[in-house]
Coordinates of C-alpha atoms and ligand atoms in Angstrom, one line a residue:
T129 CA 8.6 154.2 -148.5
P130 CA 6.0 155.2 -145.9
V131 CA 3.8 152.6 -144.3
P132 CA 0.2 152.9 -145.8
R133 CA -2.1 154.3 -143.1
V134 CA -5.8 155.0 -142.8
A135 CA -6.6 158.8 -142.4
L136 CA -9.7 160.7 -141.6
V137 CA -9.5 164.3 -142.8
T138 CA -12.2 166.9 -142.2
G139 CA -13.0 170.0 -144.3
T140 CA -11.9 168.6 -147.6
A141 CA -13.9 170.6 -150.2
S142 CA -11.2 173.2 -150.7
G143 CA -8.1 174.8 -149.3
I144 CA -5.9 173.0 -146.8
G145 CA -8.1 169.9 -146.3
E146 CA -8.2 169.3 -150.1
A147 CA -4.4 169.5 -150.2
V148 CA -4.0 167.1 -147.3
V149 CA -6.2 164.5 -148.9
R150 CA -4.2 164.8 -152.1
Q151 CA -0.9 164.5 -150.2
F152 CA -2.0 161.5 -148.2
R153 CA -3.2 159.7 -151.4
E154 CA 0.2 160.4 -153.0
L155 CA 1.8 158.7 -150.0
G156 CA -0.5 155.7 -150.5
H157 CA -2.7 156.2 -147.5
Q158 CA -6.4 155.4 -147.5
V159 CA -8.4 158.4 -146.8
L160 CA -12.0 159.2 -145.6
A161 CA -12.7 162.8 -146.5
V162 CA -15.4 164.3 -144.3
D163 CA -17.3 167.5 -145.2
F164 CA -20.8 168.9 -145.3
N165 CA -20.3 170.3 -148.7
E166 CA -21.4 168.1 -151.7
Q167 CA -18.5 169.5 -153.8
A168 CA -16.1 167.6 -151.5
K169 CA -17.4 164.3 -152.9
E170 CA -16.1 165.2 -156.4
K171 CA -12.8 166.3 -155.0
A172 CA -12.5 163.1 -153.0
D173 CA -13.4 161.0 -156.0
A174 CA -10.7 162.7 -158.1
A175 CA -8.1 162.1 -155.4
G176 CA -9.2 158.4 -154.9
A177 CA -10.4 159.1 -151.4
A178 CA -13.7 157.9 -149.8
F179 CA -16.2 160.5 -148.9
Y180 CA -18.6 160.9 -146.0
Q181 CA -21.0 163.8 -145.8
A182 CA -21.4 165.3 -142.3
D183 CA -22.1 168.6 -140.7
L184 CA -19.5 168.4 -137.9
T185 CA -21.3 170.9 -135.7
D186 CA -23.5 167.9 -135.0
G187 CA -21.9 165.5 -132.4
E188 CA -23.7 162.5 -133.8
A189 CA -22.3 163.3 -137.3
C190 CA -18.8 163.3 -135.8
K191 CA -19.3 159.8 -134.4
G192 CA -20.9 158.7 -137.7
A193 CA -17.8 159.8 -139.6
V194 CA -15.5 157.7 -137.5
A195 CA -17.9 154.7 -137.6
E196 CA -17.8 155.0 -141.4
A197 CA -14.0 155.0 -141.5
I198 CA -13.9 151.9 -139.2
K199 CA -16.5 150.2 -141.3
R200 CA -14.7 150.8 -144.6
F201 CA -11.1 150.5 -143.6
G202 CA -11.1 148.7 -140.2
R203 CA -9.2 151.3 -138.3
V204 CA -8.2 155.0 -138.1
D205 CA -4.4 155.8 -137.8
I206 CA -4.4 159.5 -138.6
L207 CA -7.0 162.1 -137.7
V208 CA -6.7 165.6 -139.2
N209 CA -9.1 168.1 -137.7
N210 CA -9.2 170.8 -140.3
A211 CA -12.8 172.0 -141.0
G212 CA -13.3 175.6 -140.0
I213 CA -15.1 178.8 -140.7
Q214 CA -14.6 182.5 -139.8
H215 CA -17.0 185.2 -138.7
V216 CA -15.8 188.8 -138.2
S217 CA -17.7 191.0 -135.8
P218 CA -16.9 193.0 -132.6
I219 CA -17.7 191.2 -129.4
E220 CA -20.5 193.7 -128.7
D221 CA -22.4 192.6 -131.8
F222 CA -21.2 189.0 -132.1
P223 CA -24.2 186.7 -132.7
E224 CA -24.5 184.0 -130.0
A225 CA -25.5 181.5 -132.7
K226 CA -22.3 182.1 -134.7
W227 CA -20.2 181.8 -131.5
R228 CA -21.8 178.4 -130.8
Q229 CA -21.4 177.2 -134.4
I230 CA -17.7 178.1 -134.5
V231 CA -17.0 176.5 -131.1
D232 CA -19.0 173.4 -132.1
L233 CA -17.2 173.0 -135.4
M234 CA -13.7 174.0 -134.4
L235 CA -13.3 172.8 -130.8
T236 CA -16.1 170.4 -129.9
A237 CA -15.9 168.4 -133.2
P238 CA -12.1 167.9 -132.8
F239 CA -12.7 166.7 -129.3
L240 CA -15.5 164.2 -130.3
L241 CA -13.5 162.9 -133.3
T242 CA -10.4 162.4 -131.1
Q243 CA -12.6 160.6 -128.6
A244 CA -14.1 158.4 -131.3
V245 CA -10.8 157.4 -133.0
W246 CA -9.0 156.8 -129.7
P247 CA -9.9 153.1 -129.2
S248 CA -8.7 152.2 -132.7
M249 CA -5.4 154.0 -132.2
R250 CA -4.9 152.6 -128.7
Q251 CA -5.5 149.0 -129.9
N252 CA -2.9 149.5 -132.7
G253 CA -0.5 151.3 -130.4
W254 CA -0.1 153.9 -133.1
G255 CA -1.9 157.1 -133.8
R256 CA -1.4 160.6 -135.1
I257 CA -3.8 163.5 -134.3
I258 CA -3.1 166.7 -136.2
N259 CA -5.1 169.8 -135.5
I260 CA -5.1 172.6 -137.9
A261 CA -5.1 175.6 -135.6
S262 CA -3.9 179.1 -136.7
V263 CA -1.6 181.9 -135.9
H264 CA -4.8 183.0 -134.1
A265 CA -4.2 180.2 -131.7
Q266 CA -1.2 182.2 -130.5
V267 CA -2.1 185.8 -130.9
A268 CA -5.4 187.7 -131.3
S269 CA -6.8 190.2 -133.8
P270 CA -9.9 192.3 -133.3
G271 CA -13.3 191.0 -134.5
K272 CA -12.5 187.3 -134.4
S273 CA -13.5 186.4 -130.8
A274 CA -15.1 183.0 -131.5
Y275 CA -12.4 181.8 -134.0
I276 CA -9.6 182.9 -131.8
S277 CA -11.1 181.4 -128.7
A278 CA -11.8 178.1 -130.5
K279 CA -8.3 178.0 -131.9
H280 CA -6.7 178.7 -128.5
G281 CA -8.8 176.0 -127.0
L282 CA -7.7 173.6 -129.7
I283 CA -4.1 174.0 -128.5
G284 CA -5.3 173.0 -125.0
L285 CA -7.0 169.9 -126.5
T286 CA -3.8 169.1 -128.5
K287 CA -1.6 169.2 -125.4
T288 CA -4.0 167.1 -123.3
A289 CA -4.3 164.5 -126.0
A290 CA -0.5 164.4 -126.3
L291 CA -0.2 163.7 -122.5
E292 CA -2.8 161.0 -122.5
G293 CA -1.7 159.5 -125.8
G294 CA 2.0 159.3 -125.2
P295 CA 2.0 156.0 -123.3
Q296 CA -0.3 154.5 -126.0
G297 CA 1.7 155.4 -129.1
I298 CA -0.6 158.3 -130.0
T299 CA 0.9 161.7 -130.7
A300 CA -1.0 165.0 -131.0
N301 CA 0.2 168.2 -132.6
A302 CA -1.1 171.5 -133.9
I303 CA -0.2 173.5 -136.9
C304 CA -0.6 177.3 -136.7
P305 CA -0.6 179.0 -140.2
A306 CA -0.9 182.6 -141.0
Y307 CA -2.9 183.5 -144.1
V308 CA -3.1 180.6 -146.6
K309 CA -4.4 181.0 -150.2
T310 CA -7.8 179.3 -149.8
P311 CA -11.4 180.3 -150.4
L312 CA -11.7 181.1 -146.7
V313 CA -9.1 183.9 -147.1
E314 CA -10.1 184.9 -150.7
N315 CA -13.6 185.7 -149.3
Q316 CA -12.0 187.7 -146.5
I317 CA -9.9 189.7 -149.0
A318 CA -13.1 190.6 -150.9
D319 CA -15.0 191.5 -147.8
Q320 CA -12.2 193.7 -146.4
A321 CA -11.7 195.4 -149.8
R322 CA -15.4 196.3 -149.8
L323 CA -15.4 197.3 -146.1
H324 CA -12.3 199.6 -146.4
N325 CA -12.9 200.7 -150.0
M326 CA -9.4 199.4 -150.9
D327 CA -8.3 197.2 -153.8
E328 CA -7.6 193.6 -153.1
Q329 CA -3.8 193.8 -153.5
D330 CA -3.7 196.6 -150.9
V331 CA -5.8 194.5 -148.5
V332 CA -3.3 191.6 -148.8
E333 CA -0.3 193.9 -148.4
Q334 CA -1.5 196.3 -145.8
I335 CA -3.8 194.2 -143.7
M336 CA -3.0 190.5 -144.1
L337 CA 0.7 190.8 -144.4
K338 CA 1.1 193.7 -142.0
N339 CA 2.7 191.4 -139.3
A340 CA 4.5 189.1 -141.7
A341 CA 8.3 189.1 -142.2
V342 CA 7.9 187.0 -145.3
K343 CA 5.6 189.1 -147.5
R344 CA 3.4 186.6 -149.3
L345 CA 0.5 184.3 -148.7
I346 CA 1.1 180.6 -147.9
D347 CA 0.2 177.8 -150.3
P348 CA -2.0 175.0 -149.0
E349 CA 0.7 172.5 -150.1
E350 CA 3.1 174.2 -147.6
V351 CA 0.7 173.2 -144.8
S352 CA 0.0 169.7 -146.2
G353 CA 3.7 169.0 -146.4
L354 CA 4.0 169.6 -142.6
V355 CA 0.9 167.5 -142.0
A356 CA 2.6 164.6 -143.9
Y357 CA 5.7 164.9 -141.7
L358 CA 3.7 165.0 -138.5
A359 CA 1.7 162.0 -139.6
S360 CA 4.9 160.0 -140.5
D361 CA 6.8 157.5 -138.4
A362 CA 9.7 159.9 -138.4
A363 CA 7.7 162.3 -136.2
G364 CA 7.1 159.8 -133.4
A365 CA 9.0 161.9 -130.9
V366 CA 7.1 165.1 -131.7
S367 CA 4.0 165.5 -129.5
G368 CA 2.1 168.3 -127.8
S369 CA 3.7 170.9 -130.0
S370 CA 2.4 173.8 -132.1
W371 CA 4.2 174.4 -135.4
N372 CA 3.9 177.9 -136.7
I373 CA 3.9 178.4 -140.4
D374 CA 3.3 182.1 -139.9
L375 CA 5.7 184.0 -142.2
G376 CA 7.5 185.2 -139.0
W377 CA 4.3 186.9 -137.6
T378 CA 4.8 185.7 -134.0
A379 CA 8.6 186.3 -134.1
Q380 CA 8.0 189.9 -133.1
Ligands
NAD205 P1 -11.8 176.4 -146.6 O1 -12.9 177.3 -146.5 O2 -11.1 176.3 -148.0 O3 -12.1 174.9 -146.1 C1 -12.9 174.7 -145.0 C2 -13.6 173.4 -145.2 O4 -14.4 173.1 -144.0 C3 -14.6 173.4 -146.4 O5 -14.4 172.2 -147.1 C4 -15.9 173.5 -145.7 O6 -16.9 172.8 -146.5 C5 -15.7 172.7 -144.5 N1 -16.7 172.9 -143.4 C6 -17.2 174.1 -143.0 N2 -18.1 174.0 -142.1 C7 -18.3 172.6 -142.0 C8 -19.2 171.8 -141.2 N3 -20.1 172.4 -140.4 N4 -19.1 170.5 -141.3 C9 -18.2 169.9 -142.1 N5 -17.3 170.6 -142.9 C10 -17.4 172.0 -142.8 O7 -10.7 176.9 -145.5 P2 -9.2 176.7 -145.2 O8 -8.6 178.0 -145.3 O9 -8.6 175.6 -146.0 O10 -9.3 176.3 -143.7 C11 -9.0 175.0 -143.2 C12 -8.6 175.1 -141.7 O11 -7.4 175.9 -141.7 C13 -9.6 175.9 -140.9 O12 -9.6 175.2 -139.6 C14 -9.0 177.2 -140.7 O13 -9.4 177.9 -139.5 C15 -7.5 176.9 -140.7 N6 -6.6 178.0 -141.1 C16 -6.8 178.6 -142.3 C17 -6.0 179.7 -142.6 C18 -6.0 180.4 -143.9 O14 -5.4 181.5 -144.0 N7 -6.7 179.9 -144.9 C19 -5.0 180.2 -141.6 C20 -4.9 179.5 -140.4 C21 -5.7 178.4 -140.2

């Protein structure tokens, strides 16, 4: 049986983050779920997790989330940086405010949360930082400049945290999924269907799975299963790595 740990998970109202919270609770870990969306509170309650409402584009809110975890549970052993958004627009028209929001949420917040949990992990000589990146941390697609830049940056943060954390018992790894069945993707399917005047099934098959060898979307539980492994004692030798769950996308 796994050792019970204290985990802080961001972006837990739906999708991958919600699945990670459920998985951690099943393993007996204590969890602080952090999200700006009120609905995440109900989800956290249902899973038996604590909840902290925070807009993670705000640096003070990031620090507040970690302070809350330490106040409630006395430490943080596992940090899962998962909260994310998408905005699709060519570079020429990309709104500066959207760029800043995406970089703040998906790169600066993971940095500030890593910084804030570090003393607790160092003191305990044990820590796991798991960054939910994307296949778009490895390759680009048009129209997603901010998302792709933030995700590529997150791999750099992951590698640096791995180097600094190694001697202190802290590992850092990234997970790079292709399209996962979550509200983030369901909204994109609907948008693309409208944009290209296609039906949703064709959007999935012809656009989202165009580069996939395995022709299906990914389930959130397939990602949370890998999070659970990377958070375990068994993964102590794994650090600085990026794990693709990308249906074979980057094999070509
Ligand atoms: P989702 O939309 O279901 O969940 C994202 C969560 O982030 C939501 O709970 C939302 O409330 C929260 N969030 C958004 N802005 C926030 C803010 N400012 N402060 C706090 N919380 C905020 O999306 P998902 O698909 O589960 O995505 C989770 C992560 O996985 C993201 O980082 C995303 O980039 C990444 N990812 C998703 C896919 C995919 O296909 N779904 C693929 C690769 C990577």
